[in-house]
């Protein structure tokens, strides 16, 4: 990797195979879909793309397979301004795939098949080690091997970068990894899962939310931002908690709203903004993303977010 991006994302790339349905099928049931599309996705790639759209200097480190999807995903990211020199190809496997259904309310279900994302070993980070160490923000998720997430976090902290750890999809996390993060950004379901609870009834009451977040803090995380969808986000540390509302919008597709949030948070933090500024910016980017279908195609530009925030301030919809 030659350039020196301020934001480095180490994570997944997926082709999202998306079927629109009126309602989700029950187990054993077949429902008719109204539309099928293929979108560029993957939590790592989405967050990198989101950050680049918002003006960040971003590099993505990941793996694709030797198929057409891999080339397509790399090209789409590159066209969006993401440095993809750190995206390798493992011709022995297929590119990551997400099979997604979205219903009429914009909600989704997702099944992810890791494919090449599972071949991003810690050794494969080595050519990008200097970029990780020089970054000001490193963004990590859990769609790649956990030991690689740990290795990237270790490198990042050694170089002085802030580490945003998005624990999605939720998986048991070692205390050492939580302690390497600067901030952990689960949604409510992931937060409950990290505490060993089954799918909670949403929204989780604030007291319970704070207790769960402080459970993560007790296991090493310095701070937690809980992404709450249309309810915005809640920042929790051992000492304080802060709610940031999300601007109300008409949701078309909530896929990758969390990725828009994380990408925007990374951009704001890399620019030196405080969390009081970064969180509303991230909530605005996430709100805008749900008004459009698809993962990466839904990511707003910097201009769109600023215009949206300004219009809301003036009381316009
Ligand atoms: O966060 C949304 C993403 O999750 C989708 O793009 C899909 O690829 C899955 O990884």
Tab-separated table of C-alpha atoms and ligand atoms in Angstrom, residues 14 16 41-43 46 98 100 110 112 143 255-256 259 295, ligand 1:
chain	number	residue	atom	x	y	z
A	14	UNK	CA	-19.978	-9.276	-0.090
A	16	UNK	CA	-25.725	-8.762	-1.620
A	41	UNK	CA	-22.171	-4.927	0.212
A	42	UNK	CA	-20.251	-6.448	3.114
A	43	UNK	CA	-19.879	-4.604	6.388
A	46	UNK	CA	-19.898	-0.642	3.176
A	98	UNK	CA	-25.175	-12.126	1.628
A	100	UNK	CA	-31.015	-10.640	2.020
A	110	UNK	CA	-29.526	-11.481	6.237
A	112	UNK	CA	-23.945	-14.304	5.183
A	143	UNK	CA	-17.273	-10.749	9.205
A	255	UNK	CA	-29.687	-2.595	5.269
A	256	UNK	CA	-26.267	-1.068	6.084
A	259	UNK	CA	-22.415	0.795	8.334
A	295	UNK	CA	-26.050	-1.242	0.921
B	1	LIG	O1	-24.426	-4.403	7.268
B	1	LIG	C1	-25.046	-4.764	6.070
B	1	LIG	C2	-24.255	-5.822	5.379
B	1	LIG	O2	-24.313	-6.998	6.127
B	1	LIG	C3	-24.773	-6.198	4.016
B	1	LIG	O3	-24.251	-5.396	2.999
B	1	LIG	C4	-24.383	-7.663	3.894
B	1	LIG	O4	-23.356	-7.885	2.994
B	1	LIG	C5	-23.982	-8.084	5.297
B	1	LIG	O5	-22.651	-8.244	5.397
